[in-house]
Amino acid sequence: MGKQLIHVVIGGGAAGIFAAIRCKTQNPSAQVIVLEKTNQVLAKVRISGGGRCNVTHACFDPVKLTQNYPRGSKELIGPFHRFQPKDTVAWFEERGVALKTESDGRMFPTTDSSETIIQCLIHEVSHAGVEIRKQQRVESIEKKEGQFLIQLENQQISADSILLATGSSSWGHSIAKKFGHAIVEPVPSLFTFNVPSSPLLDLSGISVPDVIVSLKDTSFKQQGPLLLTHWGFSGPAILKLSAWAARKLHQLDYKATLQINWLSIPNQETLYQNLLQKKQENPQQTIPTLLPSNLLARLCKSLDIDSTLSLGKIQNKALAQLAAKLYSDPYFIEGKTTYKQEFVTAGGVDLKSIDFRTMESKIVPGLFFAGEILNIDGITGGFNFQNAWTTGWLAGTAIGNRICKMGM
Ligand SMILES: Cc1cc2nc3c(=O)[nH]c(=O)nc-3n(C[C@H](O)[C@H](O)[C@H](O)COP(=O)(O)OP(=O)(O)OC[C@H]3O[C@@H](n4cnc5c(N)ncnc54)[C@H](O)[C@@H]3O)c2cc1C
């Protein structure tokens, strides 16, 4: 028998806890310690998904799944072939937690409570024998003669390997940098747009099921439901656009022109011809209910068109103007507002320095990474937790195996 190896996970979030359980289950003889700086683990799981925890997404094709990650899509192909949403669902179900799928693919515990997920993970932590030490802020880490020396406030721990799972904290980034990893500048992702000059602010609460939103003079474009808010625009289409264009919008100081194609019709001329045809076929009718009536009335009013008039009384020139507006309606974004259901950081540890078979650093053997500390982020819908489960599982597996090999 060799000496008992000590593995330390820094950060008690989804990635760190999942990795610790996996590692200890792989090799029960190892000592696995989670160091968490606050007085509670899984704090973000608790508040996630509006308290319901959107655990993962019902997308079971690894390649399609990666298309939901503005950063990390290429690198996650391999990992998702090894641990994907199907495995997440099975993992929780084997432990008595059933998940349900909503119409948009988001998966939640059937209890609609994040506590169910937390209780399951905490039960597994204690069942496996993982040691959790709370209120343990790691101050610094050195590597000497193959050992990691972890400096806490009043104590030093020596570890054979380390998993950095500190989420978006700048401290985690600075430690990774100290060990030679490049850091991609962290910027926010998943936010809504502030449009103080929008004439639609008082229509807050109206939702339009299918629009195309784009940023003028860029190639960023997304499709989906749009929500009018009292500060501007939100809803899945906007959140997706904010994620894909997170870096560009940061560079523009969150000032840009949003273009809304209200009907998702890809061609302005087709839209105009449709309106003309309706007018010819039925001149007594008003403009067809293409959109919620108060929204349509407001868009028409901005063009001096009375939406209550019958089509026969509206000149073709005005219909052409309406088609142009419905096809590409500009609004000036002047800032962002955090989306409280889910927000993440784009940026973090550069992926080039990570071996995605094991999540081990290519620069420092024995140093592993998982979760949001990496330059990986998904759009809203459960993809960010899936990244935490997958990278945590891979790291836990590799560390468990490493302990086996070295401990024999
Ligand atoms: C409000 C909100 C709702 C969300 N809802 C969802 C959702 O429903 N579905 C989804 O997929 N994603 C959601 N997300 C995103 C998801 O929560 C994160 O992507 C995920 O939690 C990342 O997990 P992690 O373990 O990498 O990091 P974290 O969960 O951030 O955990 C990192 C841990 O490290 C600890 N730590 C940091 N520095 C130190 C240190 N020096 N020493 C010791 N410990 C340290 C922190 O205290 C923390 O506990 C949401 C995010 C937010 C903010």
GROMACS .gro file of C-alpha atoms and ligand atoms in nm:
model
  461
    1MET     CA    1   0.000   0.000   0.000
    2GLY     CA    2   0.125   0.347  -0.089
    3LYS     CA    3   0.048   0.655   0.118
    4GLN     CA    4  -0.305   0.790   0.107
    5LEU     CA    5  -0.312   1.064  -0.149
    6ILE     CA    6  -0.490   1.389  -0.079
    7HIS     CA    7  -0.693   1.557  -0.345
    8VAL     CA    8  -0.826   1.906  -0.288
    9VAL     CA    9  -1.114   2.069  -0.472
   10ILE     CA   10  -1.121   2.447  -0.439
   11GLY     CA   11  -1.476   2.580  -0.475
   12GLY     CA   12  -1.796   2.413  -0.353
   13GLY     CA   13  -2.015   2.497  -0.653
   14ALA     CA   14  -2.182   2.258  -0.897
   15ALA     CA   15  -1.857   2.167  -1.075
   16GLY     CA   16  -1.646   2.119  -0.760
   17ILE     CA   17  -1.904   1.914  -0.568
   18PHE     CA   18  -1.987   1.693  -0.867
   19ALA     CA   19  -1.616   1.632  -0.932
   20ALA     CA   20  -1.548   1.552  -0.565
   21ILE     CA   21  -1.828   1.293  -0.553
   22ARG     CA   22  -1.705   1.130  -0.874
   23CYS     CA   23  -1.342   1.128  -0.758
   24LYS     CA   24  -1.416   0.974  -0.420
   25THR     CA   25  -1.650   0.715  -0.575
   26GLN     CA   26  -1.379   0.620  -0.825
   27ASN     CA   27  -1.125   0.575  -0.553
   28PRO     CA   28  -1.274   0.547  -0.202
   29SER     CA   29  -0.932   0.516  -0.043
   30ALA     CA   30  -0.832   0.867  -0.145
   31GLN     CA   31  -0.890   1.165   0.083
   32VAL     CA   32  -1.101   1.419  -0.105
   33ILE     CA   33  -1.145   1.762   0.053
   34VAL     CA   34  -1.359   2.048  -0.077
   35LEU     CA   35  -1.253   2.395   0.040
   36GLU     CA   36  -1.529   2.652   0.013
   37LYS     CA   37  -1.470   3.014   0.109
   38THR     CA   38  -1.830   3.093   0.212
   39ASN     CA   39  -2.046   2.925   0.474
   40GLN     CA   40  -2.255   2.736   0.220
   41VAL     CA   41  -2.186   2.512  -0.077
   42LEU     CA   42  -2.395   2.510  -0.397
   43ALA     CA   43  -2.515   2.866  -0.340
   44LYS     CA   44  -2.575   2.926  -0.711
   45VAL     CA   45  -2.764   2.600  -0.748
   46ARG     CA   46  -3.000   2.725  -0.478
   47ILE     CA   47  -3.088   3.049  -0.659
   48SER     CA   48  -3.069   2.900  -1.008
   49GLY     CA   49  -3.357   2.896  -1.251
   50GLY     CA   50  -3.562   3.124  -1.027
   51GLY     CA   51  -3.527   2.872  -0.738
   52ARG     CA   52  -3.626   2.577  -0.959
   53CYS     CA   53  -3.275   2.487  -1.092
   54ASN     CA   54  -3.267   2.431  -1.465
   55VAL     CA   55  -3.038   2.128  -1.428
   56THR     CA   56  -2.976   2.055  -1.794
   57HIS     CA   57  -3.134   2.064  -2.141
   58ALA     CA   58  -3.311   1.785  -2.330
   59CYS     CA   59  -3.062   1.785  -2.615
   60PHE     CA   60  -2.904   1.440  -2.638
   61ASP     CA   61  -2.689   1.476  -2.950
   62PRO     CA   62  -2.341   1.582  -2.833
   63VAL     CA   63  -2.262   1.780  -3.147
   64LYS     CA   64  -2.597   1.964  -3.151
   65LEU     CA   65  -2.553   2.030  -2.782
   66THR     CA   66  -2.223   2.212  -2.838
   67GLN     CA   67  -2.403   2.460  -3.068
   68ASN     CA   68  -2.547   2.619  -2.756
   69TYR     CA   69  -2.206   2.734  -2.632
   70PRO     CA   70  -2.082   3.064  -2.774
   71ARG     CA   71  -1.744   2.981  -2.616
   72GLY     CA   72  -1.620   2.624  -2.578
   73SER     CA   73  -1.828   2.454  -2.849
   74LYS     CA   74  -1.531   2.289  -3.022
   75GLU     CA   75  -1.364   2.173  -2.702
   76LEU     CA   76  -1.686   2.029  -2.554
   77ILE     CA   77  -1.750   1.783  -2.839
   78GLY     CA   78  -1.523   1.515  -2.686
   79PRO     CA   79  -1.643   1.569  -2.326
   80PHE     CA   80  -2.012   1.552  -2.431
   81HIS     CA   81  -1.947   1.216  -2.594
   82ARG     CA   82  -1.847   1.095  -2.248
   83PHE     CA   83  -2.093   1.273  -2.020
   84GLN     CA   84  -2.396   1.451  -2.165
   85PRO     CA   85  -2.750   1.548  -2.053
   86LYS     CA   86  -2.865   1.185  -2.085
   87ASP     CA   87  -2.600   1.093  -1.826
   88THR     CA   88  -2.700   1.385  -1.603
   89VAL     CA   89  -3.064   1.271  -1.611
   90ALA     CA   90  -2.958   0.911  -1.534
   91TRP     CA   91  -2.724   1.024  -1.255
   92PHE     CA   92  -3.000   1.211  -1.074
   93GLU     CA   93  -3.265   0.947  -1.146
   94GLU     CA   94  -3.046   0.669  -1.005
   95ARG     CA   95  -3.037   0.873  -0.686
   96GLY     CA   96  -3.412   0.921  -0.672
   97VAL     CA   97  -3.441   1.264  -0.837
   98ALA     CA   98  -3.674   1.268  -1.136
   99LEU     CA   99  -3.635   1.546  -1.393
  100LYS     CA  100  -3.906   1.679  -1.624
  101THR     CA  101  -3.873   1.853  -1.960
  102GLU     CA  102  -4.054   2.177  -2.041
  103SER     CA  103  -4.178   2.261  -2.391
  104ASP     CA  104  -3.862   2.458  -2.473
  105GLY     CA  105  -3.631   2.170  -2.369
  106ARG     CA  106  -3.528   2.300  -2.026
  107MET     CA  107  -3.510   2.027  -1.760
  108PHE     CA  108  -3.604   2.080  -1.395
  109PRO     CA  109  -3.655   1.851  -1.095
  110THR     CA  110  -4.021   1.741  -1.086
  111THR     CA  111  -4.044   1.910  -0.745
  112ASP     CA  112  -3.970   2.247  -0.912
  113SER     CA  113  -3.728   2.313  -0.627
  114SER     CA  114  -3.351   2.354  -0.638
  115GLU     CA  115  -3.343   2.217  -0.281
  116THR     CA  116  -3.408   1.871  -0.428
  117ILE     CA  117  -3.086   1.893  -0.630
  118ILE     CA  118  -2.890   2.031  -0.334
  119GLN     CA  119  -3.014   1.761  -0.097
  120CYS     CA  120  -2.925   1.491  -0.348
  121LEU     CA  121  -2.572   1.625  -0.397
  122ILE     CA  122  -2.515   1.674  -0.024
  123HIS     CA  123  -2.638   1.321   0.045
  124GLU     CA  124  -2.395   1.185  -0.215
  125VAL     CA  125  -2.109   1.390  -0.069
  126SER     CA  126  -2.157   1.237   0.274
  127HIS     CA  127  -2.234   0.889   0.139
  128ALA     CA  128  -1.908   0.891  -0.061
  129GLY     CA  129  -1.707   1.031   0.230
  130VAL     CA  130  -1.602   1.362   0.076
  131GLU     CA  131  -1.488   1.611   0.339
  132ILE     CA  132  -1.636   1.959   0.304
  133ARG     CA  133  -1.463   2.245   0.482
  134LYS     CA  134  -1.659   2.570   0.470
  135GLN     CA  135  -1.537   2.922   0.539
  136GLN     CA  136  -1.197   2.821   0.411
  137ARG     CA  137  -1.074   3.089   0.179
  138VAL     CA  138  -0.766   2.973  -0.004
  139GLU     CA  139  -0.513   3.252  -0.010
  140SER     CA  140  -0.233   3.112  -0.224
  141ILE     CA  141  -0.100   2.792  -0.378
  142GLU     CA  142   0.261   2.689  -0.443
  143LYS     CA  143   0.389   2.376  -0.610
  144LYS     CA  144   0.702   2.224  -0.459
  145GLU     CA  145   0.853   1.884  -0.537
  146GLY     CA  146   0.532   1.750  -0.690
  147GLN     CA  147   0.314   1.866  -0.398
  148PHE     CA  148   0.071   2.156  -0.391
  149LEU     CA  149   0.095   2.370  -0.078
  150ILE     CA  150  -0.239   2.537  -0.015
  151GLN     CA  151  -0.228   2.837   0.215
  152LEU     CA  152  -0.544   2.904   0.415
  153GLU     CA  153  -0.582   3.181   0.672
  154ASN     CA  154  -0.443   2.981   0.966
  155GLN     CA  155  -0.334   2.657   0.811
  156GLN     CA  156  -0.145   2.494   0.525
  157ILE     CA  157  -0.262   2.180   0.343
  158SER     CA  158  -0.039   1.970   0.123
  159ALA     CA  159  -0.217   1.805  -0.172
  160ASP     CA  160  -0.117   1.568  -0.448
  161SER     CA  161  -0.351   1.730  -0.694
  162ILE     CA  162  -0.586   2.024  -0.708
  163LEU     CA  163  -0.909   2.097  -0.889
  164LEU     CA  164  -0.975   2.468  -0.936
  165ALA     CA  165  -1.353   2.510  -0.955
  166THR     CA  166  -1.390   2.865  -0.832
  167GLY     CA  167  -1.643   2.980  -1.094
  168SER     CA  168  -1.604   3.333  -1.221
  169SER     CA  169  -1.402   3.456  -0.921
  170SER     CA  170  -1.105   3.672  -1.012
  171TRP     CA  171  -0.901   3.494  -0.746
  172GLY     CA  172  -0.928   3.164  -0.937
  173HIS     CA  173  -0.822   3.341  -1.256
  174SER     CA  174  -0.522   3.496  -1.083
  175ILE     CA  175  -0.405   3.157  -0.949
  176ALA     CA  176  -0.444   3.000  -1.295
  177LYS     CA  177  -0.244   3.290  -1.438
  178LYS     CA  178   0.027   3.250  -1.177
  179PHE     CA  179   0.067   2.889  -1.290
  180GLY     CA  180   0.119   3.005  -1.650
  181HIS     CA  181  -0.234   2.991  -1.799
  182ALA     CA  182  -0.359   3.270  -2.022
  183ILE     CA  183  -0.685   3.431  -1.906
  184VAL     CA  184  -0.939   3.553  -2.157
  185GLU     CA  185  -1.079   3.878  -2.014
  186PRO     CA  186  -1.405   3.801  -1.829
  187VAL     CA  187  -1.712   3.990  -1.953
  188PRO     CA  188  -2.080   3.936  -1.865
  189SER     CA  189  -2.306   3.717  -2.076
  190LEU     CA  190  -2.684   3.656  -2.069
  191PHE     CA  191  -2.835   3.998  -2.013
  192THR     CA  192  -3.128   4.202  -2.137
  193PHE     CA  193  -3.108   4.528  -2.334
  194ASN     CA  194  -3.183   4.874  -2.197
  195VAL     CA  195  -3.351   5.092  -2.456
  196PRO     CA  196  -3.454   5.408  -2.267
  197SER     CA  197  -3.564   5.581  -2.590
  198SER     CA  198  -3.798   5.296  -2.691
  199PRO     CA  199  -4.156   5.415  -2.750
  200LEU     CA  200  -4.272   5.067  -2.645
  201LEU     CA  201  -4.173   5.081  -2.276
  202ASP     CA  202  -4.532   5.116  -2.158
  203LEU     CA  203  -4.622   4.795  -2.343
  204SER     CA  204  -4.409   4.601  -2.091
  205GLY     CA  205  -4.525   4.242  -2.047
  206ILE     CA  206  -4.622   4.182  -2.412
  207SER     CA  207  -4.444   3.888  -2.565
  208VAL     CA  208  -4.404   3.813  -2.936
  209PRO     CA  209  -4.356   3.443  -3.010
  210ASP     CA  210  -4.110   3.453  -3.301
  211VAL     CA  211  -3.887   3.744  -3.400
  212ILE     CA  212  -3.540   3.776  -3.554
  213VAL     CA  213  -3.314   4.017  -3.367
  214SER     CA  214  -2.980   4.136  -3.501
  215LEU     CA  215  -2.714   4.393  -3.424
  216LYS     CA  216  -2.667   4.649  -3.701
  217ASP     CA  217  -2.332   4.635  -3.884
  218THR     CA  218  -2.244   4.295  -3.736
  219SER     CA  219  -2.329   3.936  -3.831
  220PHE     CA  220  -2.493   3.864  -3.491
  221LYS     CA  221  -2.850   3.744  -3.539
  222GLN     CA  222  -3.084   3.524  -3.331
  223GLN     CA  223  -3.443   3.405  -3.355
  224GLY     CA  224  -3.701   3.325  -3.085
  225PRO     CA  225  -3.955   3.480  -2.849
  226LEU     CA  226  -3.917   3.846  -2.752
  227LEU     CA  227  -4.044   4.010  -2.434
  228LEU     CA  228  -4.116   4.383  -2.407
  229THR     CA  229  -4.003   4.518  -2.069
  230HIS     CA  230  -4.030   4.854  -1.898
  231TRP     CA  231  -3.657   4.909  -1.961
  232GLY     CA  232  -3.628   4.770  -2.315
  233PHE     CA  233  -3.623   4.414  -2.445
  234SER     CA  234  -3.576   4.067  -2.296
  235GLY     CA  235  -3.684   3.709  -2.375
  236PRO     CA  236  -3.499   3.412  -2.525
  237ALA     CA  237  -3.409   3.586  -2.855
  238ILE     CA  238  -3.241   3.877  -2.672
  239LEU     CA  239  -3.063   3.653  -2.419
  240LYS     CA  240  -2.920   3.439  -2.699
  241LEU     CA  241  -2.807   3.751  -2.886
  242SER     CA  242  -2.644   3.887  -2.568
  243ALA     CA  243  -2.451   3.560  -2.524
  244TRP     CA  244  -2.324   3.530  -2.881
  245ALA     CA  245  -2.240   3.899  -2.901
  246ALA     CA  246  -2.114   3.926  -2.539
  247ARG     CA  247  -1.763   4.031  -2.640
  248LYS     CA  248  -1.871   4.265  -2.920
  249LEU     CA  249  -2.126   4.441  -2.698
  250HIS     CA  250  -1.865   4.480  -2.423
  251GLN     CA  251  -1.631   4.636  -2.678
  252LEU     CA  252  -1.912   4.874  -2.784
  253ASP     CA  253  -1.978   4.966  -2.418
  254TYR     CA  254  -2.329   4.820  -2.461
  255LYS     CA  255  -2.425   5.088  -2.714
  256ALA     CA  256  -2.548   4.945  -3.043
  257THR     CA  257  -2.846   4.939  -3.276
  258LEU     CA  258  -3.082   4.646  -3.234
  259GLN     CA  259  -3.287   4.555  -3.539
  260ILE     CA  260  -3.613   4.367  -3.489
  261ASN     CA  261  -3.775   4.165  -3.764
  262TRP     CA  262  -4.115   4.141  -3.593
  263LEU     CA  263  -4.257   3.857  -3.804
  264SER     CA  264  -3.941   3.655  -3.874
  265ILE     CA  265  -4.014   3.686  -4.246
  266PRO     CA  266  -3.674   3.674  -4.413
  267ASN     CA  267  -3.766   3.906  -4.701
  268GLN     CA  268  -3.912   4.260  -4.692
  269GLU     CA  269  -4.062   4.235  -5.043
  270THR     CA  270  -4.250   3.914  -4.952
  271LEU     CA  271  -4.395   4.091  -4.652
  272TYR     CA  272  -4.508   4.388  -4.865
  273GLN     CA  273  -4.659   4.160  -5.131
  274ASN     CA  274  -4.852   3.972  -4.859
  275LEU     CA  275  -5.003   4.298  -4.734
  276LEU     CA  276  -5.091   4.407  -5.091
  277GLN     CA  277  -5.254   4.074  -5.161
  278LYS     CA  278  -5.464   4.100  -4.844
  279LYS     CA  279  -5.568   4.451  -4.948
  280GLN     CA  280  -5.674   4.335  -5.296
  281GLU     CA  281  -5.857   4.026  -5.169
  282ASN     CA  282  -6.037   4.197  -4.884
  283PRO     CA  283  -6.018   4.579  -4.888
  284GLN     CA  284  -6.282   4.605  -4.611
  285GLN     CA  285  -6.060   4.429  -4.357
  286THR     CA  286  -5.814   4.603  -4.126
  287ILE     CA  287  -5.443   4.514  -4.120
  288PRO     CA  288  -5.432   4.141  -4.034
  289THR     CA  289  -5.350   4.063  -3.670
  290LEU     CA  290  -4.987   3.994  -3.731
  291LEU     CA  291  -4.885   4.098  -3.381
  292PRO     CA  292  -5.054   4.169  -3.045
  293SER     CA  293  -5.302   4.444  -3.139
  294ASN     CA  294  -5.169   4.718  -2.910
  295LEU     CA  295  -4.815   4.656  -3.036
  296LEU     CA  296  -4.925   4.664  -3.400
  297ALA     CA  297  -5.122   4.983  -3.334
  298ARG     CA  298  -4.812   5.143  -3.179
  299LEU     CA  299  -4.585   5.045  -3.470
  300CYS     CA  300  -4.846   5.177  -3.718
  301LYS     CA  301  -4.885   5.500  -3.522
  302SER     CA  302  -4.513   5.572  -3.550
  303LEU     CA  303  -4.568   5.572  -3.930
  304ASP     CA  304  -4.885   5.783  -3.903
  305ILE     CA  305  -5.094   5.484  -4.006
  306ASP     CA  306  -5.427   5.430  -3.833
  307SER     CA  307  -5.436   5.054  -3.768
  308THR     CA  308  -5.816   5.062  -3.730
  309LEU     CA  309  -5.864   5.174  -4.093
  310SER     CA  310  -5.967   4.916  -4.351
  311LEU     CA  311  -5.684   4.811  -4.582
  312GLY     CA  312  -5.856   4.966  -4.882
  313LYS     CA  313  -5.813   5.309  -4.722
  314ILE     CA  314  -5.438   5.268  -4.664
  315GLN     CA  315  -5.216   5.377  -4.951
  316ASN     CA  316  -4.968   5.127  -5.095
  317LYS     CA  317  -4.683   5.362  -5.003
  318ALA     CA  318  -4.787   5.340  -4.637
  319LEU     CA  319  -4.812   4.962  -4.661
  320ALA     CA  320  -4.458   4.956  -4.803
  321GLN     CA  321  -4.342   5.164  -4.506
  322LEU     CA  322  -4.517   4.924  -4.268
  323ALA     CA  323  -4.350   4.627  -4.438
  324ALA     CA  324  -4.011   4.798  -4.401
  325LYS     CA  325  -4.074   4.863  -4.032
  326LEU     CA  326  -4.196   4.511  -3.959
  327TYR     CA  327  -3.892   4.374  -4.142
  328SER     CA  328  -3.625   4.586  -3.973
  329ASP     CA  329  -3.725   4.807  -3.684
  330PRO     CA  330  -3.427   4.983  -3.519
  331TYR     CA  331  -3.386   5.055  -3.146
  332PHE     CA  332  -3.079   5.202  -2.981
  333ILE     CA  333  -2.939   4.992  -2.696
  334GLU     CA  334  -2.788   5.202  -2.417
  335GLY     CA  335  -2.679   4.951  -2.156
  336LYS     CA  336  -2.771   4.613  -2.015
  337THR     CA  337  -2.963   4.465  -1.724
  338THR     CA  338  -2.875   4.136  -1.561
  339TYR     CA  339  -3.120   3.856  -1.625
  340LYS     CA  340  -3.194   3.728  -1.276
  341GLN     CA  341  -3.292   3.375  -1.377
  342GLU     CA  342  -2.939   3.303  -1.502
  343PHE     CA  343  -2.628   3.500  -1.580
  344VAL     CA  344  -2.275   3.386  -1.648
  345THR     CA  345  -1.928   3.509  -1.730
  346ALA     CA  346  -1.780   3.477  -2.075
  347GLY     CA  347  -1.401   3.449  -2.047
  348GLY     CA  348  -1.172   3.272  -1.804
  349VAL     CA  349  -0.894   3.017  -1.834
  350ASP     CA  350  -0.786   2.984  -2.196
  351LEU     CA  351  -0.896   2.644  -2.330
  352LYS     CA  352  -0.575   2.582  -2.524
  353SER     CA  353  -0.394   2.501  -2.200
  354ILE     CA  354  -0.641   2.225  -2.095
  355ASP     CA  355  -0.647   1.857  -2.192
  356PHE     CA  356  -1.021   1.798  -2.246
  357ARG     CA  357  -0.989   1.422  -2.194
  358THR     CA  358  -0.903   1.478  -1.828
  359MET     CA  359  -0.949   1.854  -1.761
  360GLU     CA  360  -0.584   1.858  -1.648
  361SER     CA  361  -0.362   2.154  -1.720
  362LYS     CA  362  -0.116   2.095  -2.003
  363ILE     CA  363   0.121   2.328  -1.820
  364VAL     CA  364   0.108   2.206  -1.457
  365PRO     CA  365   0.061   1.830  -1.405
  366GLY     CA  366  -0.179   1.759  -1.119
  367LEU     CA  367  -0.371   2.087  -1.162
  368PHE     CA  368  -0.727   2.042  -1.295
  369PHE     CA  369  -1.006   2.283  -1.393
  370ALA     CA  370  -1.385   2.248  -1.416
  371GLY     CA  371  -1.691   2.470  -1.458
  372GLU     CA  372  -1.725   2.839  -1.514
  373ILE     CA  373  -1.359   2.920  -1.433
  374LEU     CA  374  -1.292   2.807  -1.790
  375ASN     CA  375  -1.355   3.021  -2.097
  376ILE     CA  376  -1.677   2.825  -2.160
  377ASP     CA  377  -2.033   2.954  -2.137
  378GLY     CA  378  -2.367   2.848  -2.272
  379ILE     CA  379  -2.686   3.026  -2.362
  380THR     CA  380  -2.971   3.013  -2.112
  381GLY     CA  381  -3.156   2.681  -2.076
  382GLY     CA  382  -2.951   2.452  -1.851
  383PHE     CA  383  -2.636   2.449  -2.065
  384ASN     CA  384  -2.418   2.617  -1.803
  385PHE     CA  385  -2.488   2.354  -1.539
  386GLN     CA  386  -2.432   2.085  -1.801
  387ASN     CA  387  -2.085   2.228  -1.855
  388ALA     CA  388  -2.027   2.211  -1.478
  389TRP     CA  389  -2.151   1.849  -1.454
  390THR     CA  390  -1.953   1.732  -1.760
  391THR     CA  391  -1.621   1.899  -1.685
  392GLY     CA  392  -1.658   1.813  -1.314
  393TRP     CA  393  -1.727   1.449  -1.397
  394LEU     CA  394  -1.428   1.428  -1.633
  395ALA     CA  395  -1.195   1.590  -1.382
  396GLY     CA  396  -1.325   1.370  -1.097
  397THR     CA  397  -1.278   1.059  -1.310
  398ALA     CA  398  -0.924   1.151  -1.413
  399ILE     CA  399  -0.820   1.246  -1.062
  400GLY     CA  400  -0.970   0.924  -0.922
  401ASN     CA  401  -0.776   0.722  -1.179
  402ARG     CA  402  -0.461   0.918  -1.112
  403ILE     CA  403  -0.489   0.846  -0.742
  404CYS     CA  404  -0.533   0.475  -0.820
  405LYS     CA  405  -0.224   0.462  -1.039
  406MET     CA  406  -0.006   0.661  -0.803
  407GLY     CA  407  -0.134   0.505  -0.480
  408MET     CA  408  -0.056   0.147  -0.575
  409LIG     C1  409  -2.890   3.381  -1.064
  409LIG     C2  410  -2.830   3.270  -1.145
  409LIG     C3  411  -2.913   3.167  -1.190
  409LIG     C4  412  -2.860   3.064  -1.268
  409LIG     N1  413  -2.943   2.964  -1.311
  409LIG     C5  414  -2.893   2.865  -1.391
  409LIG     C6  415  -2.977   2.759  -1.435
  409LIG     O1  416  -3.094   2.749  -1.396
  409LIG     N2  417  -2.924   2.666  -1.519
  409LIG     C7  418  -2.791   2.672  -1.560
  409LIG     O2  419  -2.748   2.587  -1.637
  409LIG     N3  420  -2.709   2.768  -1.514
  409LIG     C8  421  -2.756   2.865  -1.430
  409LIG     N4  422  -2.673   2.962  -1.385
  409LIG     C9  423  -2.530   2.953  -1.416
  409LIG    C10  424  -2.467   2.847  -1.320
  409LIG     O3  425  -2.512   2.878  -1.188
  409LIG    C11  426  -2.315   2.852  -1.327
  409LIG     O4  427  -2.272   2.834  -1.459
  409LIG    C12  428  -2.259   2.739  -1.237
  409LIG     O5  429  -2.302   2.760  -1.104
  409LIG    C13  430  -2.107   2.736  -1.242
  409LIG     O6  431  -2.065   2.639  -1.148
  409LIG     P1  432  -1.917   2.642  -1.088
  409LIG     O7  433  -1.911   2.532  -0.989
  409LIG     O8  434  -1.820   2.644  -1.199
  409LIG     O9  435  -1.904   2.785  -1.015
  409LIG     P2  436  -1.983   2.842  -0.889
  409LIG    O10  437  -2.117   2.783  -0.877
  409LIG    O11  438  -1.973   2.990  -0.901
  409LIG    O12  439  -1.898   2.792  -0.764
  409LIG    C14  440  -1.769   2.842  -0.734
  409LIG    C15  441  -1.746   2.828  -0.585
  409LIG    O13  442  -1.609   2.860  -0.556
  409LIG    C16  443  -1.604   2.931  -0.435
  409LIG     N5  444  -1.476   3.005  -0.428
  409LIG    C17  445  -1.435   3.109  -0.505
  409LIG     N6  446  -1.312   3.149  -0.467
  409LIG    C18  447  -1.272   3.069  -0.366
  409LIG    C19  448  -1.153   3.060  -0.285
  409LIG     N7  449  -1.052   3.146  -0.297
  409LIG     N8  450  -1.146   2.964  -0.191
  409LIG    C20  451  -1.249   2.876  -0.172
  409LIG     N9  452  -1.364   2.881  -0.245
  409LIG    C21  453  -1.376   2.975  -0.342
  409LIG    C22  454  -1.728   3.019  -0.442
  409LIG    O14  455  -1.766   3.067  -0.315
  409LIG    C23  456  -1.831   2.922  -0.503
  409LIG    O15  457  -1.900   2.849  -0.405
  409LIG    C24  458  -2.722   3.064  -1.304
  409LIG    C25  459  -2.639   3.167  -1.257
  409LIG    C26  460  -2.692   3.267  -1.177
  409LIG    C27  461  -2.600   3.375  -1.127
   0.00000   0.00000   0.00000
